[in-house]
């Protein structure tokens, strides 16, 4: 009854921006969540790569409680202790020298776009403003970031879009080289594409992109909003490929569930931002920075969590490969790194997601025939076995 009322009210009062499952989730612990009608689910969506330490990780919860009692919000007119500490931590653990904090992935990318434009406006010859991004990329939903996004379905209806963006195929270094003009200022890529399938870069692709950037004096922006914070088995995905970007954006897992984004860059590029160039009322607020500090504490503790992510990613992958052997007519392809795994089905994935939901497992379908798994990094073999057993039942029915 209570659930029905909530679902009715959702229909009445919320804008219809998501096609949601008819479930109201109220509580979570670790890998599990519970709905208002008391059903238990195993969560392989992980808040879309946000809940990297699972639900309500005790260290994150305690950090938030303590900070909430001390200071919830104070303006960026003043220095903010947890923000300073978090910036230092991110700089020590990455290529970057400087950090700007915001509240989401789109805002982090928006900040990156503003920073590269400003940086090149201040050069002696200042006619560079164009950013090249990849087809099938995803960079966010604000006007600038949806323009950067390489998917028509996300842009459609919002024209006129922002000038100064071009798109080329991911993994096609020739196409990228050909798209560079005298006006190009940056190349912006996800190291591993997350939408429309989990698309891996070819072995040398990112290194070649880096070289191309250096040769032309262009900046490399890596959007690690999804791949960052340990998701791929390294703290940042660029570490797998022997390249460093000039700018990196983070959000999703950064706050372990608290809404925080960040844009990081080298010192040289960061000088383009001066007081009043950019800002955010909530950006880097004490509460979310305390949550992010606690999340990083756990993620980096003796490398245990990253090691766990690599091992569990390997185990998950092995179990999925076994399913592929068993159901070659259903699973066409498996890809991913660490605990960011996509499987391409030969058919529409929605019925599989629905069947798993009915059996108490949350999984995500990105594009029509793609399943994407982004479980918390605290996952164990037991939960992976539970999922693959259920997938086996579901595929068995389908075949
Ligand atoms: C989710 C995502 C974004 C957008 O993040 P929001 O917090 O939803 O604005 C941007 N880039 C990538 C790669 C993402 O996965």
PDB file of N, CA and C in Angstrom, residues 55-151:
ATOM      1  N   UNK A  55      26.971   0.058   0.020  1.00  0.00           N
ATOM      2  CA  UNK A  55      26.040   0.987   0.662  1.00  0.00           C
ATOM      3  C   UNK A  55      26.404   1.190   2.122  1.00  0.00           C
ATOM      4  N   UNK A  56      26.370   2.465   2.529  1.00  0.00           N
ATOM      5  CA  UNK A  56      26.551   2.819   3.938  1.00  0.00           C
ATOM      6  C   UNK A  56      27.823   2.234   4.533  1.00  0.00           C
ATOM      7  N   UNK A  57      28.934   2.365   3.822  1.00  0.00           N
ATOM      8  CA  UNK A  57      30.204   1.893   4.392  1.00  0.00           C
ATOM      9  C   UNK A  57      30.432   2.597   5.733  1.00  0.00           C
ATOM     10  N   UNK A  58      30.719   1.847   6.807  1.00  0.00           N
ATOM     11  CA  UNK A  58      30.773   2.468   8.147  1.00  0.00           C
ATOM     12  C   UNK A  58      31.761   3.636   8.226  1.00  0.00           C
ATOM     13  N   UNK A  59      32.896   3.537   7.549  1.00  0.00           N
ATOM     14  CA  UNK A  59      33.863   4.647   7.641  1.00  0.00           C
ATOM     15  C   UNK A  59      33.342   5.916   6.968  1.00  0.00           C
ATOM     16  N   UNK A  60      32.613   5.737   5.871  1.00  0.00           N
ATOM     17  CA  UNK A  60      32.054   6.902   5.172  1.00  0.00           C
ATOM     18  C   UNK A  60      30.906   7.487   6.003  1.00  0.00           C
ATOM     19  N   UNK A  61      30.073   6.613   6.542  1.00  0.00           N
ATOM     20  CA  UNK A  61      28.937   7.072   7.356  1.00  0.00           C
ATOM     21  C   UNK A  61      29.441   7.856   8.574  1.00  0.00           C
ATOM     22  N   UNK A  62      30.441   7.337   9.251  1.00  0.00           N
ATOM     23  CA  UNK A  62      30.959   8.014  10.450  1.00  0.00           C
ATOM     24  C   UNK A  62      31.590   9.358  10.075  1.00  0.00           C
ATOM     25  N   UNK A  63      32.332   9.383   8.971  1.00  0.00           N
ATOM     26  CA  UNK A  63      32.944  10.650   8.542  1.00  0.00           C
ATOM     27  C   UNK A  63      31.870  11.696   8.266  1.00  0.00           C
ATOM     28  N   UNK A  64      30.771  11.271   7.630  1.00  0.00           N
ATOM     29  CA  UNK A  64      29.679  12.203   7.323  1.00  0.00           C
ATOM     30  C   UNK A  64      29.009  12.664   8.621  1.00  0.00           C
ATOM     31  N   UNK A  65      28.769  11.736   9.536  1.00  0.00           N
ATOM     32  CA  UNK A  65      28.141  12.102  10.821  1.00  0.00           C
ATOM     33  C   UNK A  65      28.991  13.128  11.566  1.00  0.00           C
ATOM     34  N   UNK A  66      30.280  12.839  11.644  1.00  0.00           N
ATOM     35  CA  UNK A  66      31.180  13.755  12.380  1.00  0.00           C
ATOM     36  C   UNK A  66      31.207  15.129  11.740  1.00  0.00           C
ATOM     37  N   UNK A  67      31.340  15.135  10.393  1.00  0.00           N
ATOM     38  CA  UNK A  67      31.433  16.419   9.708  1.00  0.00           C
ATOM     39  C   UNK A  67      30.123  17.187   9.819  1.00  0.00           C
ATOM     40  N   UNK A  68      28.996  16.466   9.770  1.00  0.00           N
ATOM     41  CA  UNK A  68      27.689  17.137   9.857  1.00  0.00           C
ATOM     42  C   UNK A  68      27.530  17.832  11.205  1.00  0.00           C
ATOM     43  N   UNK A  69      28.138  17.239  12.230  1.00  0.00           N
ATOM     44  CA  UNK A  69      28.048  17.871  13.550  1.00  0.00           C
ATOM     45  C   UNK A  69      28.986  19.067  13.679  1.00  0.00           C
ATOM     46  N   UNK A  70      30.049  19.048  12.866  1.00  0.00           N
ATOM     47  CA  UNK A  70      31.062  20.101  12.999  1.00  0.00           C
ATOM     48  C   UNK A  70      30.729  21.308  12.134  1.00  0.00           C
ATOM     49  N   UNK A  71      30.577  21.047  10.811  1.00  0.00           N
ATOM     50  CA  UNK A  71      30.309  22.139   9.867  1.00  0.00           C
ATOM     51  C   UNK A  71      29.794  21.535   8.564  1.00  0.00           C
ATOM     52  N   UNK A  72      28.565  21.887   8.214  1.00  0.00           N
ATOM     53  CA  UNK A  72      27.938  21.304   7.029  1.00  0.00           C
ATOM     54  C   UNK A  72      28.344  22.050   5.771  1.00  0.00           C
ATOM     55  N   UNK A  73      28.260  23.365   5.859  1.00  0.00           N
ATOM     56  CA  UNK A  73      28.563  24.161   4.672  1.00  0.00           C
ATOM     57  C   UNK A  73      29.151  25.497   5.091  1.00  0.00           C
ATOM     58  N   UNK A  74      30.085  25.954   4.287  1.00  0.00           N
ATOM     59  CA  UNK A  74      30.626  27.297   4.474  1.00  0.00           C
ATOM     60  C   UNK A  74      31.051  27.727   3.088  1.00  0.00           C
ATOM     61  N   UNK A  75      31.045  28.982   2.806  1.00  0.00           N
ATOM     62  CA  UNK A  75      31.297  29.419   1.439  1.00  0.00           C
ATOM     63  C   UNK A  75      32.763  29.276   1.045  1.00  0.00           C
ATOM     64  N   UNK A  76      33.001  29.193  -0.261  1.00  0.00           N
ATOM     65  CA  UNK A  76      34.359  29.214  -0.801  1.00  0.00           C
ATOM     66  C   UNK A  76      35.009  30.596  -0.693  1.00  0.00           C
ATOM     67  N   UNK A  77      34.342  31.536  -0.017  1.00  0.00           N
ATOM     68  CA  UNK A  77      35.009  32.796   0.342  1.00  0.00           C
ATOM     69  C   UNK A  77      36.067  32.535   1.416  1.00  0.00           C
ATOM     70  N   UNK A  78      35.957  31.367   2.068  1.00  0.00           N
ATOM     71  CA  UNK A  78      36.886  31.004   3.148  1.00  0.00           C
ATOM     72  C   UNK A  78      37.551  29.681   2.832  1.00  0.00           C
ATOM     73  N   UNK A  79      38.645  29.400   3.506  1.00  0.00           N
ATOM     74  CA  UNK A  79      39.287  28.098   3.316  1.00  0.00           C
ATOM     75  C   UNK A  79      38.501  27.021   4.041  1.00  0.00           C
ATOM     76  N   UNK A  80      38.482  25.839   3.438  1.00  0.00           N
ATOM     77  CA  UNK A  80      37.678  24.729   3.962  1.00  0.00           C
ATOM     78  C   UNK A  80      38.611  23.553   4.215  1.00  0.00           C
ATOM     79  N   UNK A  81      38.724  23.179   5.489  1.00  0.00           N
ATOM     80  CA  UNK A  81      39.720  22.176   5.891  1.00  0.00           C
ATOM     81  C   UNK A  81      39.610  20.849   5.120  1.00  0.00           C
ATOM     82  N   UNK A  82      38.432  20.197   5.095  1.00  0.00           N
ATOM     83  CA  UNK A  82      38.378  18.909   4.383  1.00  0.00           C
ATOM     84  C   UNK A  82      38.671  19.062   2.880  1.00  0.00           C
ATOM     85  N   UNK A  83      38.340  20.223   2.309  1.00  0.00           N
ATOM     86  CA  UNK A  83      38.591  20.454   0.879  1.00  0.00           C
ATOM     87  C   UNK A  83      40.091  20.505   0.600  1.00  0.00           C
ATOM     88  N   UNK A  84      40.828  21.189   1.470  1.00  0.00           N
ATOM     89  CA  UNK A  84      42.286  21.304   1.306  1.00  0.00           C
ATOM     90  C   UNK A  84      42.927  19.925   1.429  1.00  0.00           C
ATOM     91  N   UNK A  85      42.475  19.176   2.442  1.00  0.00           N
ATOM     92  CA  UNK A  85      43.051  17.846   2.675  1.00  0.00           C
ATOM     93  C   UNK A  85      42.753  16.908   1.504  1.00  0.00           C
ATOM     94  N   UNK A  86      41.544  17.006   0.976  1.00  0.00           N
ATOM     95  CA  UNK A  86      41.169  16.140  -0.145  1.00  0.00           C
ATOM     96  C   UNK A  86      41.978  16.499  -1.401  1.00  0.00           C
ATOM     97  N   UNK A  87      42.152  17.797  -1.652  1.00  0.00           N
ATOM     98  CA  UNK A  87      42.927  18.225  -2.819  1.00  0.00           C
ATOM     99  C   UNK A  87      44.347  17.685  -2.728  1.00  0.00           C
ATOM    100  N   UNK A  88      44.949  17.789  -1.556  1.00  0.00           N
ATOM    101  CA  UNK A  88      46.321  17.308  -1.353  1.00  0.00           C
ATOM    102  C   UNK A  88      46.392  15.810  -1.639  1.00  0.00           C
ATOM    103  N   UNK A  89      45.407  15.088  -1.132  1.00  0.00           N
ATOM    104  CA  UNK A  89      45.357  13.636  -1.303  1.00  0.00           C
ATOM    105  C   UNK A  89      45.243  13.249  -2.782  1.00  0.00           C
ATOM    106  N   UNK A  90      44.395  13.971  -3.515  1.00  0.00           N
ATOM    107  CA  UNK A  90      44.209  13.663  -4.935  1.00  0.00           C
ATOM    108  C   UNK A  90      45.463  13.989  -5.728  1.00  0.00           C
ATOM    109  N   UNK A  91      46.105  15.098  -5.376  1.00  0.00           N
ATOM    110  CA  UNK A  91      47.334  15.497  -6.085  1.00  0.00           C
ATOM    111  C   UNK A  91      48.450  14.480  -5.825  1.00  0.00           C
ATOM    112  N   UNK A  92      48.598  14.076  -4.574  1.00  0.00           N
ATOM    113  CA  UNK A  92      49.655  13.112  -4.234  1.00  0.00           C
ATOM    114  C   UNK A  92      49.461  11.800  -4.993  1.00  0.00           C
ATOM    115  N   UNK A  93      48.227  11.441  -5.237  1.00  0.00           N
ATOM    116  CA  UNK A  93      47.941  10.142  -5.860  1.00  0.00           C
ATOM    117  C   UNK A  93      47.649  10.196  -7.355  1.00  0.00           C
ATOM    118  N   UNK A  94      47.951  11.348  -7.990  1.00  0.00           N
ATOM    119  CA  UNK A  94      47.674  11.431  -9.433  1.00  0.00           C
ATOM    120  C   UNK A  94      48.768  12.232 -10.123  1.00  0.00           C
ATOM    121  N   UNK A  95      48.620  12.421 -11.432  1.00  0.00           N
ATOM    122  CA  UNK A  95      49.544  13.241 -12.229  1.00  0.00           C
ATOM    123  C   UNK A  95      49.386  14.722 -11.898  1.00  0.00           C
ATOM    124  N   UNK A  96      48.264  15.086 -11.267  1.00  0.00           N
ATOM    125  CA  UNK A  96      47.842  16.488 -11.248  1.00  0.00           C
ATOM    126  C   UNK A  96      48.539  17.309 -10.168  1.00  0.00           C
ATOM    127  N   UNK A  97      48.506  18.638 -10.362  1.00  0.00           N
ATOM    128  CA  UNK A  97      49.051  19.570  -9.359  1.00  0.00           C
ATOM    129  C   UNK A  97      47.969  20.364  -8.656  1.00  0.00           C
ATOM    130  N   UNK A  98      46.835  20.529  -9.325  1.00  0.00           N
ATOM    131  CA  UNK A  98      45.789  21.413  -8.783  1.00  0.00           C
ATOM    132  C   UNK A  98      44.412  20.808  -9.000  1.00  0.00           C
ATOM    133  N   UNK A  99      43.505  21.148  -8.100  1.00  0.00           N
ATOM    134  CA  UNK A  99      42.153  20.585  -8.150  1.00  0.00           C
ATOM    135  C   UNK A  99      41.111  21.703  -8.055  1.00  0.00           C
ATOM    136  N   UNK A 100      40.044  21.569  -8.832  1.00  0.00           N
ATOM    137  CA  UNK A 100      38.850  22.394  -8.661  1.00  0.00           C
ATOM    138  C   UNK A 100      37.693  21.464  -8.310  1.00  0.00           C
ATOM    139  N   UNK A 101      36.945  21.787  -7.261  1.00  0.00           N
ATOM    140  CA  UNK A 101      35.835  20.917  -6.846  1.00  0.00           C
ATOM    141  C   UNK A 101      34.484  21.456  -7.299  1.00  0.00           C
ATOM    142  N   UNK A 102      33.644  20.511  -7.734  1.00  0.00           N
ATOM    143  CA  UNK A 102      32.266  20.834  -8.108  1.00  0.00           C
ATOM    144  C   UNK A 102      31.376  19.709  -7.614  1.00  0.00           C
ATOM    145  N   UNK A 103      30.227  19.525  -8.232  1.00  0.00           N
ATOM    146  CA  UNK A 103      29.223  18.636  -7.629  1.00  0.00           C
ATOM    147  C   UNK A 103      28.797  17.446  -8.464  1.00  0.00           C
ATOM    148  N   UNK A 104      29.319  17.346  -9.681  1.00  0.00           N
ATOM    149  CA  UNK A 104      28.875  16.249 -10.550  1.00  0.00           C
ATOM    150  C   UNK A 104      29.880  16.053 -11.680  1.00  0.00           C
ATOM    151  N   UNK A 105      29.656  14.988 -12.434  1.00  0.00           N
ATOM    152  CA  UNK A 105      30.525  14.697 -13.578  1.00  0.00           C
ATOM    153  C   UNK A 105      30.392  15.741 -14.670  1.00  0.00           C
ATOM    154  N   UNK A 106      29.149  16.121 -14.965  1.00  0.00           N
ATOM    155  CA  UNK A 106      28.929  17.122 -16.006  1.00  0.00           C
ATOM    156  C   UNK A 106      29.613  18.438 -15.635  1.00  0.00           C
ATOM    157  N   UNK A 107      29.503  18.817 -14.377  1.00  0.00           N
ATOM    158  CA  UNK A 107      30.145  20.067 -13.934  1.00  0.00           C
ATOM    159  C   UNK A 107      31.660  19.978 -14.005  1.00  0.00           C
ATOM    160  N   UNK A 108      32.206  18.802 -13.723  1.00  0.00           N
ATOM    161  CA  UNK A 108      33.653  18.637 -13.811  1.00  0.00           C
ATOM    162  C   UNK A 108      34.102  18.809 -15.261  1.00  0.00           C
ATOM    163  N   UNK A 109      33.339  18.225 -16.191  1.00  0.00           N
ATOM    164  CA  UNK A 109      33.682  18.361 -17.609  1.00  0.00           C
ATOM    165  C   UNK A 109      33.460  19.786 -18.103  1.00  0.00           C
ATOM    166  N   UNK A 110      32.406  20.407 -17.622  1.00  0.00           N
ATOM    167  CA  UNK A 110      32.136  21.812 -17.927  1.00  0.00           C
ATOM    168  C   UNK A 110      33.347  22.669 -17.495  1.00  0.00           C
ATOM    169  N   UNK A 111      33.856  22.398 -16.300  1.00  0.00           N
ATOM    170  CA  UNK A 111      35.016  23.136 -15.791  1.00  0.00           C
ATOM    171  C   UNK A 111      36.244  22.882 -16.670  1.00  0.00           C
ATOM    172  N   UNK A 112      36.390  21.643 -17.132  1.00  0.00           N
ATOM    173  CA  UNK A 112      37.535  21.311 -17.995  1.00  0.00           C
ATOM    174  C   UNK A 112      37.444  22.069 -19.318  1.00  0.00           C
ATOM    175  N   UNK A 113      36.232  22.124 -19.869  1.00  0.00           N
ATOM    176  CA  UNK A 113      36.027  22.834 -21.141  1.00  0.00           C
ATOM    177  C   UNK A 113      36.338  24.323 -20.959  1.00  0.00           C
ATOM    178  N   UNK A 114      35.868  24.903 -19.868  1.00  0.00           N
ATOM    179  CA  UNK A 114      36.162  26.315 -19.597  1.00  0.00           C
ATOM    180  C   UNK A 114      37.658  26.537 -19.412  1.00  0.00           C
ATOM    181  N   UNK A 115      38.303  25.621 -18.708  1.00  0.00           N
ATOM    182  CA  UNK A 115      39.741  25.796 -18.437  1.00  0.00           C
ATOM    183  C   UNK A 115      40.558  25.768 -19.731  1.00  0.00           C
ATOM    184  N   UNK A 116      40.281  24.811 -20.632  1.00  0.00           N
ATOM    185  CA  UNK A 116      41.082  24.767 -21.868  1.00  0.00           C
ATOM    186  C   UNK A 116      40.800  25.985 -22.750  1.00  0.00           C
ATOM    187  N   UNK A 117      39.560  26.406 -22.789  1.00  0.00           N
ATOM    188  CA  UNK A 117      39.259  27.598 -23.597  1.00  0.00           C
ATOM    189  C   UNK A 117      40.010  28.822 -23.054  1.00  0.00           C
ATOM    190  N   UNK A 118      39.958  28.988 -21.748  1.00  0.00           N
ATOM    191  CA  UNK A 118      40.609  30.129 -21.104  1.00  0.00           C
ATOM    192  C   UNK A 118      42.116  30.061 -21.300  1.00  0.00           C
ATOM    193  N   UNK A 119      42.654  28.854 -21.143  1.00  0.00           N
ATOM    194  CA  UNK A 119      44.099  28.674 -21.291  1.00  0.00           C
ATOM    195  C   UNK A 119      44.550  29.138 -22.673  1.00  0.00           C
ATOM    196  N   UNK A 120      43.821  28.745 -23.710  1.00  0.00           N
ATOM    197  CA  UNK A 120      44.249  29.110 -25.071  1.00  0.00           C
ATOM    198  C   UNK A 120      43.904  30.560 -25.412  1.00  0.00           C
ATOM    199  N   UNK A 121      42.888  31.120 -24.801  1.00  0.00           N
ATOM    200  CA  UNK A 121      42.584  32.544 -25.001  1.00  0.00           C
ATOM    201  C   UNK A 121      43.741  33.423 -24.516  1.00  0.00           C
ATOM    202  N   UNK A 122      44.476  32.905 -23.546  1.00  0.00           N
ATOM    203  CA  UNK A 122      45.556  33.713 -22.964  1.00  0.00           C
ATOM    204  C   UNK A 122      46.892  33.497 -23.651  1.00  0.00           C
ATOM    205  N   UNK A 123      46.918  32.645 -24.681  1.00  0.00           N
ATOM    206  CA  UNK A 123      48.156  32.461 -25.444  1.00  0.00           C
ATOM    207  C   UNK A 123      48.301  33.622 -26.432  1.00  0.00           C
ATOM    208  N   UNK A 124      49.550  33.893 -26.869  1.00  0.00           N
ATOM    209  CA  UNK A 124      49.781  35.005 -27.808  1.00  0.00           C
ATOM    210  C   UNK A 124      48.935  34.872 -29.088  1.00  0.00           C
ATOM    211  N   UNK A 125      48.894  33.659 -29.661  1.00  0.00           N
ATOM    212  CA  UNK A 125      47.995  33.445 -30.798  1.00  0.00           C
ATOM    213  C   UNK A 125      46.787  32.708 -30.238  1.00  0.00           C
ATOM    214  N   UNK A 126      45.675  33.433 -30.109  1.00  0.00           N
ATOM    215  CA  UNK A 126      44.594  32.841 -29.308  1.00  0.00           C
ATOM    216  C   UNK A 126      43.339  32.508 -30.098  1.00  0.00           C
ATOM    217  N   UNK A 127      43.554  31.707 -31.160  1.00  0.00           N
ATOM    218  CA  UNK A 127      42.402  31.334 -31.987  1.00  0.00           C
ATOM    219  C   UNK A 127      42.002  29.868 -31.811  1.00  0.00           C
ATOM    220  N   UNK A 128      42.501  29.236 -30.730  1.00  0.00           N
ATOM    221  CA  UNK A 128      42.176  27.809 -30.557  1.00  0.00           C
ATOM    222  C   UNK A 128      41.058  27.628 -29.539  1.00  0.00           C
ATOM    223  N   UNK A 129      39.981  26.969 -29.968  1.00  0.00           N
ATOM    224  CA  UNK A 129      38.864  26.755 -29.045  1.00  0.00           C
ATOM    225  C   UNK A 129      38.165  25.429 -29.269  1.00  0.00           C
ATOM    226  N   UNK A 130      38.569  24.729 -30.350  1.00  0.00           N
ATOM    227  CA  UNK A 130      37.804  23.538 -30.716  1.00  0.00           C
ATOM    228  C   UNK A 130      38.258  22.307 -29.932  1.00  0.00           C
ATOM    229  N   UNK A 131      37.288  21.505 -29.505  1.00  0.00           N
ATOM    230  CA  UNK A 131      37.577  20.284 -28.746  1.00  0.00           C
ATOM    231  C   UNK A 131      37.086  19.087 -29.552  1.00  0.00           C
ATOM    232  N   UNK A 132      37.974  18.093 -29.682  1.00  0.00           N
ATOM    233  CA  UNK A 132      37.591  16.867 -30.399  1.00  0.00           C
ATOM    234  C   UNK A 132      37.238  15.802 -29.372  1.00  0.00           C
ATOM    235  N   UNK A 133      36.103  15.167 -29.551  1.00  0.00           N
ATOM    236  CA  UNK A 133      35.695  14.084 -28.651  1.00  0.00           C
ATOM    237  C   UNK A 133      35.315  12.864 -29.497  1.00  0.00           C
ATOM    238  N   UNK A 134      34.962  11.778 -28.831  1.00  0.00           N
ATOM    239  CA  UNK A 134      34.714  10.532 -29.553  1.00  0.00           C
ATOM    240  C   UNK A 134      33.232  10.262 -29.783  1.00  0.00           C
ATOM    241  N   UNK A 135      32.957   9.606 -30.877  1.00  0.00           N
ATOM    242  CA  UNK A 135      31.604   9.109 -31.142  1.00  0.00           C
ATOM    243  C   UNK A 135      31.260   8.065 -30.075  1.00  0.00           C
ATOM    244  N   UNK A 136      30.030   8.077 -29.640  1.00  0.00           N
ATOM    245  CA  UNK A 136      29.548   7.191 -28.558  1.00  0.00           C
ATOM    246  C   UNK A 136      30.099   7.534 -27.175  1.00  0.00           C
ATOM    247  N   UNK A 137      30.744   8.694 -27.073  1.00  0.00           N
ATOM    248  CA  UNK A 137      31.216   9.118 -25.750  1.00  0.00           C
ATOM    249  C   UNK A 137      30.039   9.597 -24.918  1.00  0.00           C
ATOM    250  N   UNK A 138      30.285   9.757 -23.632  1.00  0.00           N
ATOM    251  CA  UNK A 138      29.301  10.410 -22.768  1.00  0.00           C
ATOM    252  C   UNK A 138      30.038  11.348 -21.819  1.00  0.00           C
ATOM    253  N   UNK A 139      29.671  12.613 -21.831  1.00  0.00           N
ATOM    254  CA  UNK A 139      30.346  13.586 -20.965  1.00  0.00           C
ATOM    255  C   UNK A 139      29.399  14.386 -20.081  1.00  0.00           C
ATOM    256  N   UNK A 140      28.101  14.142 -20.183  1.00  0.00           N
ATOM    257  CA  UNK A 140      27.178  14.827 -19.290  1.00  0.00           C
ATOM    258  C   UNK A 140      25.987  15.426 -20.004  1.00  0.00           C
ATOM    259  N   UNK A 141      25.151  16.129 -19.253  1.00  0.00           N
ATOM    260  CA  UNK A 141      23.845  16.580 -19.748  1.00  0.00           C
ATOM    261  C   UNK A 141      23.658  18.087 -19.751  1.00  0.00           C
ATOM    262  N   UNK A 142      24.694  18.846 -19.370  1.00  0.00           N
ATOM    263  CA  UNK A 142      24.569  20.297 -19.526  1.00  0.00           C
ATOM    264  C   UNK A 142      24.760  20.622 -21.007  1.00  0.00           C
ATOM    265  N   UNK A 143      24.454  21.861 -21.403  1.00  0.00           N
ATOM    266  CA  UNK A 143      24.523  22.171 -22.831  1.00  0.00           C
ATOM    267  C   UNK A 143      25.942  21.945 -23.384  1.00  0.00           C
ATOM    268  N   UNK A 144      26.965  22.377 -22.663  1.00  0.00           N
ATOM    269  CA  UNK A 144      28.332  22.178 -23.171  1.00  0.00           C
ATOM    270  C   UNK A 144      28.697  20.694 -23.195  1.00  0.00           C
ATOM    271  N   UNK A 145      28.340  19.964 -22.138  1.00  0.00           N
ATOM    272  CA  UNK A 145      28.786  18.566 -22.075  1.00  0.00           C
ATOM    273  C   UNK A 145      27.936  17.648 -22.958  1.00  0.00           C
ATOM    274  N   UNK A 146      26.695  18.012 -23.204  1.00  0.00           N
ATOM    275  CA  UNK A 146      25.944  17.196 -24.173  1.00  0.00           C
ATOM    276  C   UNK A 146      26.414  17.500 -25.583  1.00  0.00           C
ATOM    277  N   UNK A 147      26.902  18.716 -25.815  1.00  0.00           N
ATOM    278  CA  UNK A 147      27.513  19.005 -27.107  1.00  0.00           C
ATOM    279  C   UNK A 147      28.795  18.180 -27.267  1.00  0.00           C
ATOM    280  N   UNK A 148      29.545  18.056 -26.178  1.00  0.00           N
ATOM    281  CA  UNK A 148      30.776  17.243 -26.222  1.00  0.00           C
ATOM    282  C   UNK A 148      30.466  15.765 -26.417  1.00  0.00           C
ATOM    283  N   UNK A 149      29.316  15.338 -25.906  1.00  0.00           N
ATOM    284  CA  UNK A 149      28.928  13.926 -25.990  1.00  0.00           C
ATOM    285  C   UNK A 149      28.696  13.501 -27.441  1.00  0.00           C
ATOM    286  N   UNK A 150      29.234  12.347 -27.798  1.00  0.00           N
ATOM    287  CA  UNK A 150      29.123  11.882 -29.186  1.00  0.00           C
ATOM    288  C   UNK A 150      27.924  10.985 -29.452  1.00  0.00           C
ATOM    289  N   UNK A 151      26.734  11.386 -28.977  1.00  0.00           N
ATOM    290  CA  UNK A 151      25.534  10.577 -29.207  1.00  0.00           C
ATOM    291  C   UNK A 151      24.367  11.491 -29.549  1.00  0.00           C
TER     292      UNK A 151
END
